[in-house]
Short mmCIF file of C-alpha atoms and ligand atoms in Angstrom, two decimals:
data_model
loop_
_atom_site.label_atom_id
_atom_site.label_comp_id
_atom_site.label_asym_id
_atom_site.label_seq_id
_atom_site.Cartn_x
_atom_site.Cartn_y
_atom_site.Cartn_z
CA MET A 1 26.39 20.47 -55.99
CA LYS A 2 23.23 19.43 -54.15
CA LYS A 3 25.21 16.67 -52.39
CA VAL A 4 27.88 19.09 -51.15
CA TYR A 5 25.14 21.39 -49.89
CA GLY A 6 23.52 18.52 -47.95
CA LEU A 7 26.86 17.57 -46.43
CA TRP A 8 27.44 21.10 -45.15
CA LEU A 9 23.95 21.26 -43.67
CA GLY A 10 24.61 17.95 -41.90
CA ILE A 11 27.87 19.22 -40.45
CA ILE A 12 26.27 22.47 -39.26
CA PHE A 13 23.46 20.43 -37.65
CA LEU A 14 25.91 18.17 -35.78
CA VAL A 15 27.99 21.10 -34.58
CA ALA A 16 24.85 22.86 -33.39
CA ILE A 17 23.71 19.78 -31.48
CA SER A 18 27.02 19.22 -29.83
CA ALA A 19 27.19 22.91 -28.88
CA GLY A 20 23.85 22.44 -27.20
CA PHE A 21 21.73 24.69 -29.44
CA GLY A 22 18.06 24.09 -29.40
CA ALA A 23 18.13 21.63 -26.49
CA ALA A 24 17.87 22.24 -22.78
CA ARG A 25 21.07 20.67 -21.44
CA SER A 26 21.45 19.55 -17.86
CA PRO A 27 24.76 20.58 -16.25
CA ALA A 28 27.57 18.01 -16.28
CA PRO A 29 27.50 15.76 -13.19
CA ILE A 30 30.01 16.23 -10.41
CA VAL A 31 32.29 13.21 -10.67
CA LEU A 32 34.19 12.50 -7.43
CA ARG A 33 37.37 10.50 -7.93
CA CYS A 34 38.14 7.86 -5.31
CA ALA A 35 41.34 5.79 -5.06
CA ASP A 36 41.75 2.28 -3.60
CA VAL A 37 44.62 -0.21 -3.62
CA HIS A 38 42.29 -3.17 -4.17
CA ALA A 39 40.49 -4.44 -7.27
CA PHE A 40 36.78 -4.33 -8.05
CA GLY A 41 35.00 -7.06 -6.12
CA TYR A 42 37.04 -6.46 -2.95
CA PRO A 43 34.71 -5.38 -0.10
CA THR A 44 36.30 -1.94 0.41
CA ILE A 45 35.56 -1.02 -3.19
CA GLU A 46 32.14 -2.66 -3.11
CA GLY A 47 31.29 -0.47 -0.11
CA VAL A 48 32.18 2.64 -2.11
CA ARG A 49 30.24 1.37 -5.13
CA TYR A 50 27.19 0.99 -2.92
CA LEU A 51 27.71 4.54 -1.66
CA ASP A 52 27.92 5.71 -5.29
CA GLN A 53 24.58 4.06 -6.10
CA LEU A 54 22.88 5.73 -3.13
CA VAL A 55 24.35 9.13 -3.97
CA ARG A 56 23.43 8.90 -7.66
CA LYS A 57 19.88 7.92 -6.77
CA ARG A 58 19.47 10.67 -4.20
CA THR A 59 20.93 13.43 -6.35
CA GLY A 60 19.26 12.32 -9.58
CA GLY A 61 22.68 11.52 -11.02
CA ARG A 62 24.11 15.00 -10.30
CA ILE A 63 26.84 13.49 -8.12
CA GLN A 64 28.73 10.32 -8.97
CA ILE A 65 31.81 8.51 -7.68
CA LYS A 66 34.42 7.11 -10.04
CA ILE A 67 36.72 4.53 -8.48
CA TYR A 68 40.39 4.17 -9.44
CA PRO A 69 41.34 0.67 -8.24
CA GLU A 70 44.59 -1.26 -7.76
CA SER A 71 46.82 1.63 -6.69
CA SER A 72 46.34 3.23 -10.13
CA LEU A 73 46.61 6.67 -8.52
CA GLY A 74 49.60 5.67 -6.40
CA PRO A 75 50.28 4.10 -3.00
CA GLU A 76 48.10 4.89 0.02
CA LYS A 77 50.56 7.39 1.42
CA SER A 78 50.32 9.56 -1.71
CA VAL A 79 46.56 9.08 -1.83
CA VAL A 80 46.26 10.52 1.68
CA GLU A 81 48.51 13.44 0.65
CA MET A 82 46.55 14.10 -2.53
CA VAL A 83 43.25 14.07 -0.66
CA LYS A 84 44.71 16.43 1.96
CA LEU A 85 45.83 18.85 -0.73
CA GLY A 86 42.52 18.65 -2.58
CA LEU A 87 44.12 17.11 -5.68
CA LEU A 88 41.96 14.02 -5.26
CA ASP A 89 38.37 14.00 -3.92
CA MET A 90 38.30 10.69 -2.06
CA GLY A 91 40.50 7.84 -0.90
CA ARG A 92 39.70 4.55 0.79
CA VAL A 93 42.77 3.68 2.82
CA SER A 94 43.88 1.75 5.89
CA MET A 95 43.78 3.55 9.21
CA THR A 96 47.49 2.83 9.53
CA GLU A 97 48.28 5.37 6.80
CA VAL A 98 46.08 8.06 8.30
CA ALA A 99 47.66 7.54 11.71
CA GLU A 100 50.87 8.86 10.16
CA VAL A 101 49.04 12.17 9.65
CA ASP A 102 46.96 12.29 12.84
CA TYR A 103 48.78 10.41 15.58
CA ARG A 104 45.62 10.02 17.70
CA LEU A 105 44.28 7.55 15.14
CA GLY A 106 47.24 5.31 15.91
CA VAL A 107 45.33 4.08 18.94
CA LEU A 108 43.13 2.04 16.61
CA ILE A 109 46.03 0.01 15.27
CA LEU A 110 47.40 -1.13 18.63
CA PRO A 111 47.65 -4.92 19.05
CA TYR A 112 44.84 -6.80 20.75
CA LEU A 113 42.96 -3.57 21.40
CA PHE A 114 39.51 -4.93 20.66
CA GLU A 115 38.04 -7.90 22.44
CA ASN A 116 35.87 -8.86 19.47
CA ASP A 117 33.94 -7.34 16.56
CA ASP A 118 31.10 -6.05 18.75
CA HIS A 119 33.57 -4.23 20.93
CA LYS A 120 35.32 -2.79 17.88
CA TRP A 121 32.12 -1.50 16.28
CA ASN A 122 30.85 -0.12 19.60
CA VAL A 123 34.01 1.95 19.67
CA LEU A 124 33.95 2.95 16.01
CA ASN A 125 30.26 3.89 16.03
CA GLY A 126 30.44 5.49 19.46
CA PRO A 127 31.85 8.78 20.77
CA VAL A 128 35.52 7.71 20.40
CA GLY A 129 35.15 6.73 16.74
CA LYS A 130 33.15 9.86 15.94
CA ALA A 131 35.65 12.14 17.67
CA LEU A 132 38.59 10.51 15.89
CA LEU A 133 36.98 10.98 12.47
CA ALA A 134 35.97 14.56 13.28
CA GLY A 135 39.54 15.35 14.38
CA LEU A 136 40.75 14.76 10.84
CA SER A 137 39.25 18.06 9.78
CA GLN A 138 42.26 19.95 11.14
CA TYR A 139 44.37 18.04 8.58
CA ASN A 140 42.07 19.07 5.71
CA LEU A 141 40.47 15.64 5.67
CA ILE A 142 36.87 14.60 6.19
CA GLY A 143 36.55 11.11 7.68
CA LEU A 144 33.35 9.83 6.08
CA CYS A 145 33.15 6.39 7.65
CA PHE A 146 35.06 3.33 8.81
CA GLN A 147 34.97 -0.01 7.07
CA GLU A 148 35.59 -3.57 8.25
CA ALA A 149 38.99 -5.11 7.55
CA GLY A 150 39.00 -8.22 9.73
CA TYR A 151 42.09 -9.28 11.68
CA ARG A 152 45.69 -9.10 10.61
CA SER A 153 48.05 -12.05 11.17
CA PHE A 154 51.58 -12.97 10.14
CA TYR A 155 52.37 -15.11 7.12
CA ASN A 156 55.69 -16.13 5.64
CA SER A 157 57.52 -18.47 3.32
CA LYS A 158 59.74 -20.19 5.92
CA ARG A 159 57.75 -21.84 8.72
CA PRO A 160 54.56 -21.81 10.75
CA ILE A 161 54.59 -19.37 13.67
CA TYR A 162 53.23 -20.74 16.96
CA ARG A 163 54.90 -18.52 19.51
CA PRO A 164 56.42 -15.02 19.23
CA GLU A 165 59.95 -16.54 19.31
CA ASP A 166 59.23 -18.21 15.98
CA LEU A 167 59.24 -14.78 14.37
CA LYS A 168 62.88 -14.14 15.33
CA GLY A 169 65.08 -13.23 12.43
CA LEU A 170 62.30 -13.04 9.84
CA LYS A 171 62.21 -10.05 7.51
CA LEU A 172 58.60 -8.98 7.50
CA ARG A 173 56.96 -6.32 5.40
CA VAL A 174 54.99 -3.72 7.32
CA GLN A 175 52.78 -0.89 6.11
CA PRO A 176 54.82 2.32 6.03
CA SER A 177 54.01 3.10 9.66
CA ARG A 178 56.08 3.79 12.75
CA ILE A 179 53.74 1.88 15.03
CA MET A 180 53.69 -1.24 12.87
CA ALA A 181 57.47 -1.19 12.50
CA LYS A 182 57.88 -0.93 16.28
CA LEU A 183 55.42 -3.74 16.88
CA VAL A 184 57.23 -6.14 14.56
CA GLU A 185 60.58 -5.13 16.03
CA SER A 186 59.32 -5.73 19.56
CA LEU A 187 58.45 -9.28 18.50
CA GLY A 188 62.01 -9.93 17.35
CA ALA A 189 61.52 -9.75 13.57
CA SER A 190 62.93 -7.14 11.16
CA PRO A 191 60.28 -4.75 9.83
CA VAL A 192 60.58 -3.71 6.18
CA PRO A 193 58.20 -0.91 5.17
CA ILE A 194 56.99 -1.42 1.60
CA ASN A 195 53.97 -0.07 -0.29
CA TYR A 196 51.21 -2.63 -0.74
CA GLY A 197 51.50 -2.82 -4.52
CA GLU A 198 55.18 -3.79 -4.29
CA VAL A 199 54.96 -6.55 -1.68
CA TYR A 200 54.36 -9.42 -4.08
CA ALA A 201 57.53 -8.65 -6.02
CA ALA A 202 59.54 -8.32 -2.80
CA LEU A 203 58.24 -11.68 -1.54
CA SER A 204 58.93 -13.45 -4.83
CA ALA A 205 62.44 -12.01 -5.00
CA GLY A 206 63.11 -13.18 -1.43
CA VAL A 207 63.83 -9.61 -0.29
CA ILE A 208 61.38 -10.28 2.55
CA ASP A 209 60.24 -13.55 4.15
CA GLY A 210 56.70 -12.56 4.91
CA ALA A 211 54.20 -9.90 5.85
CA GLU A 212 51.03 -9.47 7.86
CA ASN A 213 47.50 -8.89 6.68
CA ASN A 214 43.93 -10.14 6.75
CA ILE A 215 42.68 -13.20 4.84
CA PRO A 216 41.11 -11.30 1.89
CA SER A 217 44.28 -9.29 1.21
CA TYR A 218 46.46 -12.39 1.62
CA TYR A 219 44.38 -14.04 -1.06
CA THR A 220 43.70 -11.23 -3.57
CA SER A 221 47.28 -9.92 -3.50
CA GLY A 222 48.53 -13.40 -4.44
CA HIS A 223 50.99 -13.35 -1.52
CA TYR A 224 49.80 -16.84 -0.58
CA ARG A 225 51.50 -18.21 -3.67
CA VAL A 226 54.92 -17.28 -2.31
CA ALA A 227 54.32 -17.27 1.47
CA ARG A 228 52.28 -20.36 2.28
CA TYR A 229 52.37 -20.34 6.11
CA PHE A 230 49.59 -18.27 7.61
CA SER A 231 49.50 -18.19 11.42
CA PHE A 232 46.36 -16.82 13.07
CA ASP A 233 47.87 -14.58 15.74
CA ARG A 234 45.22 -11.89 14.93
CA HIS A 235 47.45 -9.17 16.36
CA ALA A 236 45.42 -6.23 15.09
CA SER A 237 42.04 -5.36 13.70
CA ILE A 238 42.77 -2.16 11.85
CA PRO A 239 39.73 -0.48 10.34
CA GLU A 240 39.68 0.97 6.86
CA VAL A 241 38.62 4.58 6.47
CA LEU A 242 36.94 6.50 3.68
CA LEU A 243 38.44 9.96 3.33
CA PHE A 244 37.04 13.00 1.57
CA SER A 245 39.06 16.06 0.72
CA LYS A 246 38.01 19.02 2.84
CA LYS A 247 38.60 21.31 -0.12
CA ALA A 248 36.22 19.33 -2.34
CA TRP A 249 33.78 19.00 0.58
CA MET A 250 33.57 22.76 1.02
CA ASN A 251 32.75 23.13 -2.68
CA LEU A 252 29.63 21.02 -2.26
CA LYS A 253 26.26 22.40 -1.22
CA GLU A 254 25.30 21.73 2.38
CA ALA A 255 22.39 19.50 1.28
CA ASP A 256 24.70 17.41 -0.91
CA ARG A 257 27.19 16.97 1.91
CA ARG A 258 24.36 15.64 4.05
CA ILE A 259 23.34 13.19 1.33
CA ILE A 260 26.91 11.91 1.02
CA SER A 261 27.57 11.54 4.73
CA ASN A 262 24.25 9.80 5.39
CA ALA A 263 24.82 7.45 2.47
CA ALA A 264 28.35 6.74 3.70
CA GLN A 265 26.94 5.72 7.08
CA GLU A 266 24.42 3.47 5.37
CA SER A 267 27.13 1.86 3.25
CA VAL A 268 28.93 0.55 6.35
CA ASP A 269 26.42 -2.24 7.11
CA TYR A 270 26.50 -3.30 3.50
CA GLN A 271 30.31 -3.30 3.46
CA ARG A 272 30.45 -5.37 6.66
CA ARG A 273 28.14 -7.99 5.17
CA GLN A 274 30.24 -8.10 2.01
CA TRP A 275 33.33 -8.53 4.16
CA ALA A 276 31.97 -11.51 6.10
CA GLN A 277 31.11 -13.39 2.90
CA PHE A 278 34.28 -12.43 1.05
CA GLU A 279 36.50 -13.48 3.95
CA LYS A 280 34.88 -16.93 4.00
CA ASP A 281 35.21 -17.33 0.24
CA CYS A 282 38.87 -16.32 0.29
CA TYR A 283 39.65 -18.70 3.15
CA ARG A 284 38.10 -21.61 1.25
CA LYS A 285 40.12 -20.78 -1.86
CA LEU A 286 43.32 -20.53 0.17
CA GLU A 287 42.68 -23.94 1.69
CA ASP A 288 42.07 -25.38 -1.76
CA ALA A 289 45.35 -23.82 -2.89
CA GLY A 290 47.16 -25.77 -0.15
CA CYS A 291 48.08 -22.92 2.21
CA GLN A 292 49.06 -24.01 5.69
CA PHE A 293 47.03 -22.40 8.45
CA ASN A 294 47.66 -22.72 12.15
CA GLU A 295 46.44 -21.23 15.42
CA VAL A 296 49.06 -19.70 17.72
CA ASP A 297 49.69 -19.47 21.46
CA LEU A 298 47.60 -16.32 21.88
CA GLU A 299 48.50 -15.76 25.52
CA ALA A 300 52.19 -15.81 24.61
CA PHE A 301 51.57 -13.20 21.89
CA LYS A 302 49.58 -10.97 24.22
CA ALA A 303 52.35 -11.21 26.83
CA ALA A 304 54.98 -10.41 24.20
CA VAL A 305 53.30 -7.16 23.15
CA ALA A 306 52.64 -6.02 26.75
CA PRO A 307 55.78 -3.82 27.08
CA PHE A 308 55.05 -2.25 23.70
CA TYR A 309 51.51 -1.62 24.83
CA ARG A 310 52.60 0.04 28.06
CA ASP A 311 54.49 2.76 26.14
CA TYR A 312 51.42 3.56 24.09
CA ARG A 313 49.15 3.55 27.11
CA GLU A 314 51.02 6.68 28.17
CA LYS A 315 50.78 8.23 24.73
CA TYR A 316 47.07 7.54 24.34
CA ARG A 317 46.12 8.22 27.92
CA GLY A 318 42.35 8.64 28.23
CA LEU A 319 41.64 7.22 24.79
CA ILE A 320 42.61 3.64 25.62
CA GLU A 321 40.58 3.77 28.83
CA SER A 322 37.48 4.97 26.92
CA ILE A 323 37.99 2.17 24.41
CA GLU A 324 38.25 -0.40 27.18
CA LYS A 325 35.08 0.90 28.79
CA ALA A 326 33.15 0.34 25.56
CA ARG A 327 33.48 -3.46 25.93
C1 GTR B 401 44.91 -4.09 3.40
C2 GTR B 401 44.18 -2.79 3.35
C3 GTR B 401 44.85 -1.85 2.39
C4 GTR B 401 46.35 -1.74 2.64
C5 GTR B 401 46.99 -3.10 2.83
C6 GTR B 401 48.44 -3.00 3.27
O1 GTR B 401 44.31 -4.96 4.35
O2 GTR B 401 42.86 -3.00 2.91
O3 GTR B 401 44.21 -0.61 2.47
O4 GTR B 401 46.60 -0.91 3.72
O5 GTR B 401 46.27 -3.88 3.76
O6 GTR B 401 48.85 -3.83 4.06
O7 GTR B 401 49.15 -2.11 2.81
#
């Protein structure tokens, strides 16, 4: 009898504890969910993890970021939609996807737009970059910061590319983006829009001959195993962007918003350093794996995209000139 009594007392005690009786309980933390197509260790995610550490420290753990890697919440297009609708708090995506929502951002994905990294970051950190991020607000998005994503080049399973003509007839995957599809078409190849997570299967099945991306993505996606020719044409340096849902943003206190946006700015330097190291490491591993790298006739590539560029010069009148001035 005594035993049964003790058991009941124990149960009542546990229930009381879990219901919070007798103890001052701090409110549950705000957990912001953030999607990424890459895996932990990739610099985009590491940038967001650094941001999470800063935010946790500065809010005493009240606000935290939980990352959902490897497209686990869906492809980038749906991530952007979910963040817009307020179904997801944050998304780290390529600028290419956001340019489908806000066409002005498309200027940042044009080929050979930036002379070098200094020029690019002058633009991104300067008035043009700030205005482009701020403009996202009308689409229910908050652009927290840009991230580095190196230079994109073509790679394929058939042959090295030295001149634009070498691309003729190749079926090349592009990000689901009108600008990227047009660019590839203007170079004589056939663009095939496919979500990032499905490219490896398409390459292995021979549905496409190649794709275009930066060195870290070429390595971590495993595409190098099936498309061994990587030709450094460096046609675009498309920044990544960290998006926050405007709906979730408005639910935060003003002081917390300031903490998050300041920390996001601070995370950029860290992310850029991570990128530089990661890119080198990936390149070494790709060389060890026997990938074939080659430089291209850059002048021929620049000449080949000139007509394409002229069309967009009209579309992005004013913006392109401001970007050129920031050299
Ligand atoms: C990567 C980028 C991803 C994704 C991918 C792609 O470089 O980090 O966000 O956009 O390219 O080509 O789909």
